[in-house]
Amino acid sequence: MEELPENKKPVFDAHINECTGCAGEFREMSALLGVTDRRRRPEMSDAYWDAYLPRLQEKIDAMEQNNWLNRFPGWIRGGVKWMQVNLSFDVRWVLYPAAAAFLVIAGIAIGRFLYLGGGQQLLDSAVSTVSKVNPAVAEHFESLRPVLIDYSNYSAPSQPVLQTGGGQDMDTGSVIMADKNAIQKLVLENHLLKQMVARSDDPALKKLMEKIQLVLMEIANASQDDPQEENITFIQQLLEQNDILLKMNVYRKSTGASKAGAKGTQSL
Amino acid sequence: MELVMNTDIYLVKRAGSGEAAAFHQIVEQNKKKIFYLAYDLTGSIEDAEDLSQEVFLKAYRSIKTFKGNASLGSWLYRITLNAFLDRKRKLSFKMERQQQSLEERVASESLLDGRGSGHSANQPKGESAATNETPEKYAQKKQIQVHVDTALEKLTPRERAVFVMRHYQEMPGKQVATLLSISEGTVKSLLYRAIKKLQVLLSDYRELQEPGITASANTRVKAREI
């Protein structure tokens, strides 16, 4: 208990004897503290104190049973208890954020699996998003389609084609009919449009334009008068392996391009 | 003091590592101290039991956070004071106790006799109430006790905590300030307000003083730095 220092007590006494106000207040305070000193604390029995710890232990056991940790399997509980003993912070601050992060990552992984699937689905979804295809590209496809259909449908004749003078052919099987100037125009058109498409964010369309350019270059390089079988076969393979006609069809339908207005195709 | 603190730290480390016997020893060493502080704060045996057990539960949960900067007793005192102030904030004490009339309180307090005779808060244990008192004197003492308890309940939680710590626990102002995380000036201010309130509430008893004690003797015996 703090007492007034010995050297200050004479000063205090002197003031109390002189100042009636302070003396009165001091007297009242002393009287009050005398009254409050009469308050009695209960003296608890020995039996009460002997039972104190067991009562406390019951509450501790109940608290342990309701512990959040009991919701986890035994091996997790063991690990957490080890951390609680050996680490200086509450491991819940680590476990709960870790569990939340795991749930988020798992949700993203499940979502990607269900809704994105493999590469083909990705390509298909890209191909199907055709709402932004430039009308010029659609018109280009419209012009290109008949040419590519002819190449795709070509089958080698059983006998050589007999060519007559004057540019007329005798139909002895399926023949390729392509105008060299028209093909050149298509090649140039494709080249320009490919550059335009390259600036867009449609990777499937970009890839399609590249494949079409390859096909057109093959067609352009083939001799008009004597289209080589191996060239045609190669062009057919390109068309088939890359589903070029199908994809062009999808784009064409999505933009509602007119079937009329095919350019640069002439029958020989 | 240093040796005691080292022992405390050793005991706490053992308790923190899961040793039940060490924690039991902590409880056994401190249960009476904490119980009576809880009683001084709450004024009720039931609430004191609840509060003191809550203190030890909190100590059990957070035993690892004890850094050893203060003694174990001070740490437990701090938990007790915080738990008391939290409870008061949540108003979880039995409100009907405050509604009881003084007469009912006097009657219920007589049940304490069944647990043993009381001892003065500021008297050493063993100086229990005299058994050769007249019934009238005994009843008067009981009445004063109830009135003091009722008056203490009228203080704010912080005023009561400061008054109890300074007067009944006889702690220096600096220690009270540390335990309550307030300044010494605030401790003095709270104590002054508590005394002024109690003077009004216990004005019927202000003429009561120990017989034979003069004013000058009071300055030697009762003078203390408020």
Short mmCIF file of C-alpha atoms in Angstrom, two decimals:
data_model
loop_
_atom_site.label_atom_id
_atom_site.label_comp_id
_atom_site.label_asym_id
_atom_site.label_seq_id
_atom_site.Cartn_x
_atom_site.Cartn_y
_atom_site.Cartn_z
CA MET A 1 0.00 0.00 0.00
CA GLU A 2 1.26 3.43 -0.86
CA GLU A 3 1.83 5.63 2.12
CA LEU A 4 2.66 9.30 2.15
CA PRO A 5 6.47 9.67 2.24
CA GLU A 6 7.83 10.42 5.70
CA ASN A 7 9.18 13.82 4.69
CA LYS A 8 5.76 14.91 3.41
CA LYS A 9 3.75 13.85 6.43
CA PRO A 10 4.63 16.92 8.58
CA VAL A 11 3.65 19.16 5.68
CA PHE A 12 0.37 17.31 5.33
CA ASP A 13 -0.37 17.46 9.07
CA ALA A 14 0.40 21.16 9.19
CA HIS A 15 -1.95 21.92 6.33
CA ILE A 16 -4.76 19.78 7.78
CA ASN A 17 -4.47 21.66 11.07
CA GLU A 18 -4.67 25.01 9.33
CA CYS A 19 -7.16 24.43 6.53
CA THR A 20 -10.67 23.65 7.81
CA GLY A 21 -11.95 22.79 4.32
CA CYS A 22 -9.28 20.17 3.65
CA ALA A 23 -9.55 18.87 7.21
CA GLY A 24 -13.28 18.41 6.77
CA GLU A 25 -12.87 16.63 3.45
CA PHE A 26 -10.15 14.41 4.87
CA ARG A 27 -12.36 13.54 7.82
CA GLU A 28 -15.24 12.60 5.55
CA MET A 29 -13.02 10.46 3.34
CA SER A 30 -11.60 8.66 6.34
CA ALA A 31 -15.09 8.05 7.66
CA LEU A 32 -16.20 6.62 4.35
CA LEU A 33 -13.25 4.29 4.12
CA GLY A 34 -13.93 3.20 7.66
CA VAL A 35 -17.45 2.21 6.60
CA THR A 36 -16.34 0.39 3.48
CA ASP A 37 -13.80 -1.48 5.59
CA ARG A 38 -16.70 -3.08 7.41
CA ARG A 39 -17.62 -5.00 4.31
CA ARG A 40 -17.00 -8.69 4.95
CA ARG A 41 -15.80 -11.23 2.45
CA PRO A 42 -17.37 -14.66 2.72
CA GLU A 43 -15.08 -17.30 4.11
CA MET A 44 -15.55 -20.30 1.86
CA SER A 45 -15.36 -23.76 3.34
CA ASP A 46 -12.54 -26.22 2.71
CA ALA A 47 -14.96 -28.43 0.80
CA TYR A 48 -15.68 -25.54 -1.53
CA TRP A 49 -12.00 -25.03 -2.29
CA ASP A 50 -11.38 -28.74 -2.69
CA ALA A 51 -14.13 -28.95 -5.28
CA TYR A 52 -13.02 -25.80 -7.12
CA LEU A 53 -10.48 -27.43 -9.41
CA PRO A 54 -12.69 -30.43 -10.32
CA ARG A 55 -15.49 -28.02 -11.26
CA LEU A 56 -13.06 -26.06 -13.39
CA GLN A 57 -11.75 -29.24 -15.01
CA GLU A 58 -15.31 -30.20 -16.02
CA LYS A 59 -15.65 -26.90 -17.84
CA ILE A 60 -12.27 -27.39 -19.52
CA ASP A 61 -13.28 -30.86 -20.69
CA ALA A 62 -16.57 -29.51 -22.06
CA MET A 63 -14.67 -26.75 -23.84
CA GLU A 64 -12.27 -29.27 -25.36
CA GLN A 65 -15.17 -31.38 -26.63
CA ASN A 66 -16.68 -28.41 -28.38
CA ASN A 67 -13.34 -27.44 -29.81
CA TRP A 68 -13.43 -26.52 -33.51
CA LEU A 69 -10.59 -28.94 -34.05
CA ASN A 70 -12.79 -31.94 -33.32
CA ARG A 71 -14.54 -31.44 -36.65
CA PHE A 72 -11.42 -32.63 -38.46
CA PRO A 73 -10.08 -36.20 -38.79
CA GLY A 74 -7.63 -37.56 -36.24
CA TRP A 75 -4.47 -37.12 -38.31
CA ILE A 76 -5.29 -33.46 -38.91
CA ARG A 77 -6.03 -32.95 -35.20
CA GLY A 78 -2.67 -34.45 -34.32
CA GLY A 79 -0.85 -32.16 -36.73
CA VAL A 80 -2.67 -29.08 -35.54
CA LYS A 81 -2.02 -29.93 -31.89
CA TRP A 82 1.67 -30.27 -32.70
CA MET A 83 1.63 -26.84 -34.33
CA GLN A 84 -0.30 -25.35 -31.40
CA VAL A 85 2.34 -26.57 -29.00
CA ASN A 86 5.39 -25.69 -31.08
CA LEU A 87 4.33 -22.55 -32.91
CA SER A 88 3.76 -19.18 -31.34
CA PHE A 89 0.59 -18.21 -33.18
CA ASP A 90 -2.94 -19.58 -33.37
CA VAL A 91 -2.95 -22.09 -36.22
CA ARG A 92 -6.55 -21.21 -37.11
CA TRP A 93 -5.15 -18.10 -38.75
CA VAL A 94 -3.33 -20.45 -41.15
CA LEU A 95 -5.83 -23.27 -41.51
CA TYR A 96 -8.93 -21.28 -42.34
CA PRO A 97 -7.32 -19.17 -45.11
CA ALA A 98 -5.65 -22.31 -46.49
CA ALA A 99 -9.00 -24.11 -46.57
CA ALA A 100 -10.63 -21.14 -48.29
CA ALA A 101 -7.84 -20.95 -50.89
CA PHE A 102 -8.15 -24.69 -51.56
CA LEU A 103 -11.90 -24.36 -52.14
CA VAL A 104 -11.40 -21.48 -54.56
CA ILE A 105 -8.74 -23.37 -56.55
CA ALA A 106 -10.86 -26.52 -56.61
CA GLY A 107 -13.85 -24.54 -57.84
CA ILE A 108 -11.85 -22.98 -60.65
CA ALA A 109 -10.44 -26.38 -61.67
CA ILE A 110 -13.90 -27.99 -61.71
CA GLY A 111 -15.31 -25.10 -63.68
CA ARG A 112 -12.61 -25.30 -66.29
CA PHE A 113 -13.06 -29.05 -66.65
CA LEU A 114 -16.82 -28.89 -67.01
CA TYR A 115 -17.18 -25.86 -69.19
CA LEU A 116 -14.00 -25.70 -71.25
CA GLY A 117 -13.04 -29.34 -71.73
CA GLY A 118 -10.34 -30.22 -74.33
CA GLY A 119 -8.81 -28.26 -77.13
CA GLN A 120 -11.49 -29.23 -79.62
CA GLN A 121 -14.17 -27.69 -77.42
CA LEU A 122 -12.09 -24.58 -77.16
CA LEU A 123 -11.80 -24.37 -80.94
CA ASP A 124 -15.46 -25.07 -81.41
CA SER A 125 -16.44 -22.41 -78.97
CA ALA A 126 -14.13 -19.99 -80.74
CA VAL A 127 -15.50 -20.95 -84.11
CA SER A 128 -19.03 -20.51 -82.89
CA THR A 129 -18.45 -16.98 -81.72
CA VAL A 130 -18.87 -15.47 -85.13
CA SER A 131 -20.89 -12.43 -84.32
CA LYS A 132 -17.90 -10.17 -84.87
CA VAL A 133 -16.88 -11.55 -88.32
CA ASN A 134 -16.42 -8.74 -90.70
CA PRO A 135 -18.96 -8.78 -93.59
CA ALA A 136 -16.05 -8.56 -96.05
CA VAL A 137 -14.76 -11.85 -94.74
CA ALA A 138 -18.19 -13.39 -95.11
CA GLU A 139 -18.42 -12.14 -98.67
CA HIS A 140 -14.97 -13.52 -99.37
CA PHE A 141 -16.07 -16.92 -98.10
CA GLU A 142 -19.13 -16.70 -100.29
CA SER A 143 -16.91 -16.21 -103.33
CA LEU A 144 -14.49 -18.90 -102.29
CA ARG A 145 -16.96 -21.60 -101.50
CA PRO A 146 -17.84 -22.81 -105.01
CA VAL A 147 -14.18 -23.15 -105.93
CA LEU A 148 -13.35 -25.15 -102.86
CA ILE A 149 -16.45 -27.32 -103.31
CA ASP A 150 -15.32 -28.20 -106.80
CA TYR A 151 -11.91 -29.25 -105.53
CA SER A 152 -13.39 -31.11 -102.65
CA ASN A 153 -15.80 -33.03 -104.88
CA TYR A 154 -13.24 -33.76 -107.57
CA SER A 155 -12.67 -37.39 -108.41
CA ALA A 156 -10.13 -38.57 -110.99
CA PRO A 157 -11.74 -39.61 -114.29
CA SER A 158 -11.33 -43.18 -115.50
CA GLN A 159 -10.15 -41.90 -118.88
CA PRO A 160 -8.14 -38.83 -119.62
CA VAL A 161 -10.16 -35.72 -120.33
CA LEU A 162 -10.35 -35.03 -124.00
CA GLN A 163 -9.80 -31.43 -124.68
CA THR A 164 -11.08 -29.88 -127.87
CA GLY A 165 -10.15 -26.68 -129.35
CA GLY A 166 -11.94 -23.52 -128.60
CA GLY A 167 -11.77 -24.07 -124.88
CA GLN A 168 -14.62 -26.43 -124.68
CA ASP A 169 -14.33 -29.63 -122.66
CA MET A 170 -16.10 -32.85 -123.10
CA ASP A 171 -17.52 -33.99 -119.83
CA THR A 172 -15.99 -37.37 -119.15
CA GLY A 173 -16.19 -37.17 -115.33
CA SER A 174 -15.85 -34.50 -112.65
CA VAL A 175 -13.58 -31.69 -113.68
CA ILE A 176 -12.10 -28.71 -111.93
CA MET A 177 -13.22 -25.42 -113.37
CA ALA A 178 -11.29 -22.43 -112.14
CA ASP A 179 -10.40 -19.12 -113.68
CA LYS A 180 -6.80 -18.14 -113.08
CA ASN A 181 -7.58 -14.44 -112.73
CA ALA A 182 -10.38 -15.15 -110.32
CA ILE A 183 -8.08 -17.33 -108.23
CA GLN A 184 -5.43 -14.60 -108.21
CA LYS A 185 -8.05 -12.12 -107.06
CA LEU A 186 -9.17 -14.48 -104.30
CA VAL A 187 -5.58 -14.93 -103.20
CA LEU A 188 -5.07 -11.19 -102.93
CA GLU A 189 -8.41 -10.73 -101.19
CA ASN A 190 -7.56 -13.45 -98.71
CA HIS A 191 -4.17 -11.87 -98.03
CA LEU A 192 -5.69 -8.48 -97.24
CA LEU A 193 -8.47 -9.91 -95.13
CA LYS A 194 -6.00 -12.11 -93.25
CA GLN A 195 -4.11 -9.02 -92.18
CA MET A 196 -7.34 -7.44 -91.03
CA VAL A 197 -8.37 -10.56 -89.11
CA ALA A 198 -4.89 -10.73 -87.51
CA ARG A 199 -5.73 -7.48 -85.63
CA SER A 200 -8.92 -9.00 -84.19
CA ASP A 201 -9.07 -11.25 -81.15
CA ASP A 202 -10.52 -14.26 -82.93
CA PRO A 203 -7.72 -16.88 -83.07
CA ALA A 204 -9.87 -19.53 -84.79
CA LEU A 205 -10.69 -17.18 -87.67
CA LYS A 206 -7.04 -16.21 -87.98
CA LYS A 207 -6.08 -19.84 -88.28
CA LEU A 208 -8.83 -20.53 -90.82
CA MET A 209 -7.69 -17.65 -93.01
CA GLU A 210 -4.14 -19.02 -92.97
CA LYS A 211 -5.33 -22.46 -94.05
CA ILE A 212 -7.47 -20.95 -96.80
CA GLN A 213 -4.47 -18.98 -98.02
CA LEU A 214 -2.49 -22.20 -98.23
CA VAL A 215 -5.23 -23.83 -100.26
CA LEU A 216 -5.57 -20.84 -102.58
CA MET A 217 -1.80 -20.76 -103.18
CA GLU A 218 -1.91 -24.42 -104.16
CA ILE A 219 -4.81 -23.79 -106.49
CA ALA A 220 -3.08 -20.76 -107.99
CA ASN A 221 0.14 -22.65 -108.54
CA ALA A 222 -1.56 -25.58 -110.19
CA SER A 223 -1.59 -25.48 -113.93
CA GLN A 224 -4.98 -24.45 -115.18
CA ASP A 225 -4.83 -26.39 -118.29
CA ASP A 226 -3.48 -29.49 -116.70
CA PRO A 227 -4.24 -29.67 -113.05
CA GLN A 228 -2.01 -32.29 -111.56
CA GLU A 229 -3.61 -35.09 -109.61
CA GLU A 230 -1.18 -34.78 -106.78
CA ASN A 231 -1.94 -31.07 -106.43
CA ILE A 232 -5.64 -31.72 -106.32
CA THR A 233 -5.17 -34.54 -103.84
CA PHE A 234 -3.10 -32.27 -101.62
CA ILE A 235 -5.73 -29.55 -101.83
CA GLN A 236 -8.43 -32.04 -100.94
CA GLN A 237 -6.43 -33.22 -97.97
CA LEU A 238 -6.03 -29.64 -96.78
CA LEU A 239 -9.72 -29.02 -97.11
CA GLU A 240 -10.67 -32.19 -95.28
CA GLN A 241 -8.14 -32.16 -92.45
CA ASN A 242 -8.91 -28.58 -91.48
CA ASP A 243 -12.70 -28.73 -91.98
CA ILE A 244 -12.36 -25.56 -94.03
CA LEU A 245 -15.65 -25.82 -95.86
CA LEU A 246 -17.53 -26.60 -92.66
CA LYS A 247 -16.06 -23.68 -90.79
CA MET A 248 -16.64 -21.34 -93.66
CA ASN A 249 -20.22 -22.50 -93.70
CA VAL A 250 -20.59 -21.71 -90.01
CA TYR A 251 -19.24 -18.22 -90.48
CA ARG A 252 -21.37 -17.71 -93.56
CA LYS A 253 -24.57 -18.77 -91.83
CA SER A 254 -23.89 -16.72 -88.75
CA THR A 255 -23.55 -13.52 -90.73
CA GLY A 256 -26.52 -14.42 -92.97
CA ALA A 257 -24.46 -13.76 -96.06
CA SER A 258 -26.28 -14.01 -99.33
CA LYS A 259 -25.64 -17.02 -101.46
CA ALA A 260 -25.79 -14.89 -104.54
CA GLY A 261 -22.83 -12.86 -105.59
CA ALA A 262 -20.19 -15.50 -105.91
CA LYS A 263 -17.32 -13.88 -107.81
CA GLY A 264 -14.56 -15.02 -109.88
CA THR A 265 -15.79 -18.42 -110.75
CA GLN A 266 -16.31 -19.53 -114.21
CA SER A 267 -16.81 -22.79 -115.77
CA LEU A 268 -14.32 -23.83 -118.23
CA MET B 1 10.73 -11.43 -7.01
CA GLU B 2 12.91 -12.47 -9.87
CA LEU B 3 13.04 -16.03 -8.58
CA VAL B 4 9.25 -16.09 -8.27
CA MET B 5 8.83 -14.82 -11.81
CA ASN B 6 11.27 -17.40 -13.10
CA THR B 7 9.27 -20.08 -11.35
CA ASP B 8 6.09 -18.64 -12.84
CA ILE B 9 7.55 -18.70 -16.33
CA TYR B 10 8.70 -22.28 -15.89
CA LEU B 11 5.27 -23.30 -14.67
CA VAL B 12 3.57 -21.50 -17.52
CA LYS B 13 5.85 -23.13 -20.09
CA ARG B 14 5.00 -26.54 -18.74
CA ALA B 15 1.30 -25.70 -18.74
CA GLY B 16 1.57 -24.30 -22.27
CA SER B 17 3.10 -27.53 -23.52
CA GLY B 18 0.01 -29.40 -22.36
CA GLU B 19 1.09 -30.56 -18.94
CA ALA B 20 -2.14 -30.72 -16.96
CA ALA B 21 -0.41 -30.94 -13.58
CA ALA B 22 1.32 -27.60 -14.19
CA PHE B 23 -1.94 -25.88 -14.99
CA HIS B 24 -3.58 -27.42 -11.94
CA GLN B 25 -0.77 -26.03 -9.83
CA ILE B 26 -1.36 -22.58 -11.28
CA VAL B 27 -5.04 -22.83 -10.35
CA GLU B 28 -4.33 -24.06 -6.83
CA GLN B 29 -1.85 -21.27 -6.20
CA ASN B 30 -4.11 -18.48 -7.43
CA LYS B 31 -7.71 -19.60 -7.00
CA LYS B 32 -8.37 -17.81 -3.69
CA LYS B 33 -6.77 -14.60 -4.81
CA ILE B 34 -8.75 -14.55 -8.04
CA PHE B 35 -11.98 -15.64 -6.37
CA TYR B 36 -11.85 -12.85 -3.81
CA LEU B 37 -10.97 -10.26 -6.40
CA ALA B 38 -13.95 -11.50 -8.39
CA TYR B 39 -16.08 -11.24 -5.26
CA ASP B 40 -14.92 -7.68 -4.62
CA LEU B 41 -15.79 -6.78 -8.18
CA THR B 42 -19.14 -8.54 -8.45
CA GLY B 43 -20.43 -8.52 -4.87
CA SER B 44 -21.96 -11.98 -5.25
CA ILE B 45 -20.60 -15.45 -4.49
CA GLU B 46 -22.29 -16.99 -7.53
CA ASP B 47 -20.95 -14.32 -9.86
CA ALA B 48 -17.54 -14.54 -8.24
CA GLU B 49 -17.47 -18.30 -8.88
CA ASP B 50 -18.52 -17.80 -12.51
CA LEU B 51 -16.07 -14.99 -13.08
CA SER B 52 -13.11 -16.70 -11.45
CA GLN B 53 -13.71 -19.91 -13.38
CA GLU B 54 -14.03 -17.91 -16.60
CA VAL B 55 -10.67 -16.33 -15.78
CA PHE B 56 -8.99 -19.70 -15.49
CA LEU B 57 -10.65 -20.94 -18.68
CA LYS B 58 -9.33 -17.90 -20.53
CA ALA B 59 -5.92 -18.50 -18.97
CA TYR B 60 -6.04 -22.12 -20.12
CA ARG B 61 -6.86 -21.08 -23.69
CA SER B 62 -4.23 -18.36 -23.87
CA ILE B 63 -1.49 -19.73 -21.62
CA LYS B 64 0.93 -19.64 -24.53
CA THR B 65 0.56 -15.88 -24.90
CA PHE B 66 2.00 -15.23 -21.45
CA LYS B 67 5.34 -13.61 -22.21
CA GLY B 68 6.62 -13.28 -18.64
CA ASN B 69 6.76 -9.47 -18.74
CA ALA B 70 4.78 -9.36 -15.49
CA SER B 71 4.12 -11.87 -12.75
CA LEU B 72 1.62 -14.65 -13.28
CA GLY B 73 -0.59 -13.14 -10.60
CA SER B 74 -0.66 -9.78 -12.39
CA TRP B 75 -1.52 -11.52 -15.63
CA LEU B 76 -4.41 -13.33 -13.99
CA TYR B 77 -5.55 -10.09 -12.35
CA ARG B 78 -5.57 -8.41 -15.74
CA ILE B 79 -7.68 -11.24 -17.19
CA THR B 80 -10.05 -10.93 -14.23
CA LEU B 81 -10.49 -7.18 -14.65
CA ASN B 82 -11.01 -7.47 -18.40
CA ALA B 83 -13.48 -10.30 -17.99
CA PHE B 84 -15.38 -8.28 -15.39
CA LEU B 85 -15.52 -5.20 -17.59
CA ASP B 86 -16.59 -7.30 -20.59
CA ARG B 87 -19.35 -8.91 -18.58
CA LYS B 88 -20.59 -5.57 -17.38
CA ARG B 89 -20.65 -4.34 -20.92
CA LYS B 90 -22.76 -7.31 -21.95
CA LEU B 91 -24.93 -6.92 -18.83
CA SER B 92 -24.79 -10.63 -18.20
CA PHE B 93 -24.95 -10.43 -14.47
CA LYS B 94 -28.22 -11.33 -12.83
CA MET B 95 -30.14 -8.10 -13.16
CA GLU B 96 -32.77 -9.20 -10.64
CA ARG B 97 -30.13 -8.82 -7.96
CA GLN B 98 -30.12 -5.07 -8.52
CA GLN B 99 -33.90 -4.99 -8.24
CA GLN B 100 -33.95 -6.60 -4.82
CA SER B 101 -34.89 -4.38 -1.98
CA LEU B 102 -32.35 -3.80 0.72
CA GLU B 103 -34.39 -5.86 3.17
CA GLU B 104 -34.38 -8.84 0.84
CA ARG B 105 -30.66 -8.48 0.36
CA VAL B 106 -30.07 -8.46 4.13
CA ALA B 107 -32.16 -11.62 4.47
CA SER B 108 -30.36 -13.42 1.63
CA GLU B 109 -26.93 -12.42 2.88
CA SER B 110 -27.64 -14.22 6.15
CA LEU B 111 -27.35 -17.46 4.14
CA LEU B 112 -23.63 -16.76 4.01
CA ASP B 113 -23.43 -17.84 7.63
CA GLY B 114 -23.90 -21.39 6.48
CA ARG B 115 -20.59 -21.21 4.62
CA GLY B 116 -18.63 -19.94 7.58
CA SER B 117 -18.09 -16.64 9.29
CA GLY B 118 -17.05 -13.71 7.24
CA HIS B 119 -13.79 -11.86 7.54
CA SER B 120 -13.15 -8.23 6.91
CA ALA B 121 -11.83 -7.31 3.54
CA ASN B 122 -8.96 -5.45 5.12
CA GLN B 123 -8.33 -7.74 8.06
CA PRO B 124 -6.11 -10.78 7.98
CA LYS B 125 -7.90 -14.07 7.75
CA GLY B 126 -8.70 -15.43 11.15
CA GLU B 127 -10.17 -12.24 12.57
CA SER B 128 -13.62 -13.41 11.79
CA ALA B 129 -16.80 -11.85 13.14
CA ALA B 130 -17.06 -12.26 16.87
CA THR B 131 -19.53 -14.92 17.94
CA ASN B 132 -20.38 -13.18 21.22
CA GLU B 133 -22.13 -10.27 19.52
CA THR B 134 -25.69 -9.40 20.35
CA PRO B 135 -28.24 -10.15 17.64
CA GLU B 136 -28.94 -6.46 17.22
CA LYS B 137 -25.27 -5.66 16.68
CA TYR B 138 -24.96 -8.56 14.28
CA ALA B 139 -27.97 -7.42 12.30
CA GLN B 140 -26.58 -3.90 12.16
CA LYS B 141 -23.28 -5.19 10.82
CA LYS B 142 -25.09 -7.20 8.18
CA GLN B 143 -27.10 -4.19 7.18
CA ILE B 144 -23.97 -2.06 6.78
CA GLN B 145 -22.44 -4.78 4.65
CA VAL B 146 -25.43 -4.94 2.35
CA HIS B 147 -25.54 -1.17 2.08
CA VAL B 148 -21.86 -1.05 1.15
CA ASP B 149 -22.41 -3.77 -1.48
CA THR B 150 -25.42 -1.93 -2.87
CA ALA B 151 -23.47 1.33 -2.98
CA LEU B 152 -20.57 -0.36 -4.78
CA GLU B 153 -23.00 -1.65 -7.38
CA LYS B 154 -23.99 1.92 -8.15
CA LEU B 155 -20.47 2.75 -9.28
CA THR B 156 -19.54 2.39 -12.92
CA PRO B 157 -17.53 -0.78 -13.66
CA ARG B 158 -14.27 1.14 -13.98
CA GLU B 159 -14.88 3.17 -10.81
CA ARG B 160 -15.65 0.00 -8.91
CA ALA B 161 -12.59 -1.78 -10.33
CA VAL B 162 -10.29 1.08 -9.30
CA PHE B 163 -11.85 1.44 -5.85
CA VAL B 164 -11.69 -2.30 -5.20
CA MET B 165 -8.11 -2.59 -6.41
CA ARG B 166 -6.90 0.43 -4.38
CA HIS B 167 -8.91 -0.11 -1.23
CA TYR B 168 -9.58 -3.83 -0.84
CA GLN B 169 -6.63 -5.25 -2.79
CA GLU B 170 -4.37 -2.44 -1.53
CA MET B 171 -2.59 -2.06 -4.84
CA PRO B 172 -0.49 0.98 -5.67
CA GLY B 173 -1.99 3.39 -8.16
CA LYS B 174 0.71 2.64 -10.69
CA GLN B 175 -0.06 -1.07 -10.66
CA VAL B 176 -3.79 -0.42 -11.00
CA ALA B 177 -3.07 1.82 -13.97
CA THR B 178 -1.00 -0.91 -15.62
CA LEU B 179 -3.61 -3.59 -15.07
CA LEU B 180 -6.39 -1.46 -16.46
CA SER B 181 -4.23 0.00 -19.23
CA ILE B 182 -4.99 3.56 -18.17
CA SER B 183 -2.89 6.42 -16.85
CA GLU B 184 -2.25 7.06 -13.17
CA GLY B 185 -4.11 10.34 -13.51
CA THR B 186 -7.17 8.46 -14.72
CA VAL B 187 -6.86 6.08 -11.79
CA LYS B 188 -6.87 9.04 -9.37
CA SER B 189 -9.78 10.61 -11.16
CA LEU B 190 -11.82 7.41 -11.12
CA LEU B 191 -11.02 6.83 -7.45
CA TYR B 192 -12.01 10.37 -6.52
CA ARG B 193 -15.33 10.00 -8.34
CA ALA B 194 -15.95 6.63 -6.72
CA ILE B 195 -15.32 8.05 -3.23
CA LYS B 196 -17.57 11.04 -3.87
CA LYS B 197 -20.40 8.78 -5.05
CA LEU B 198 -19.97 6.44 -2.08
CA GLN B 199 -20.02 9.40 0.30
CA VAL B 200 -23.44 10.32 -0.98
CA LEU B 201 -24.74 6.74 -1.06
CA LEU B 202 -23.41 5.93 2.41
CA SER B 203 -24.13 9.32 3.96
CA ASP B 204 -26.17 7.67 6.70
CA TYR B 205 -22.96 6.12 8.02
CA ARG B 206 -20.52 8.98 7.58
CA GLU B 207 -20.35 9.68 11.31
CA LEU B 208 -19.15 6.14 11.95
CA GLN B 209 -15.48 6.01 12.76
CA GLU B 210 -13.26 3.81 14.80
CA PRO B 211 -13.46 5.11 18.40
CA GLY B 212 -10.39 6.80 19.85
CA ILE B 213 -8.77 7.74 16.63
CA THR B 214 -7.99 11.43 16.37
CA ALA B 215 -7.41 13.49 13.24
CA SER B 216 -3.64 13.66 13.68
CA ALA B 217 -3.38 9.93 14.19
CA ASN B 218 -5.47 9.50 11.08
CA THR B 219 -2.82 11.27 9.05
CA ARG B 220 -0.31 8.69 10.15
CA VAL B 221 -2.52 5.64 9.85
CA LYS B 222 -4.94 6.46 7.11
CA ALA B 223 -3.04 8.96 5.00
CA ARG B 224 -2.43 7.50 1.62
CA GLU B 225 -1.74 8.84 -1.77
CA ILE B 226 -5.08 8.98 -3.50
#
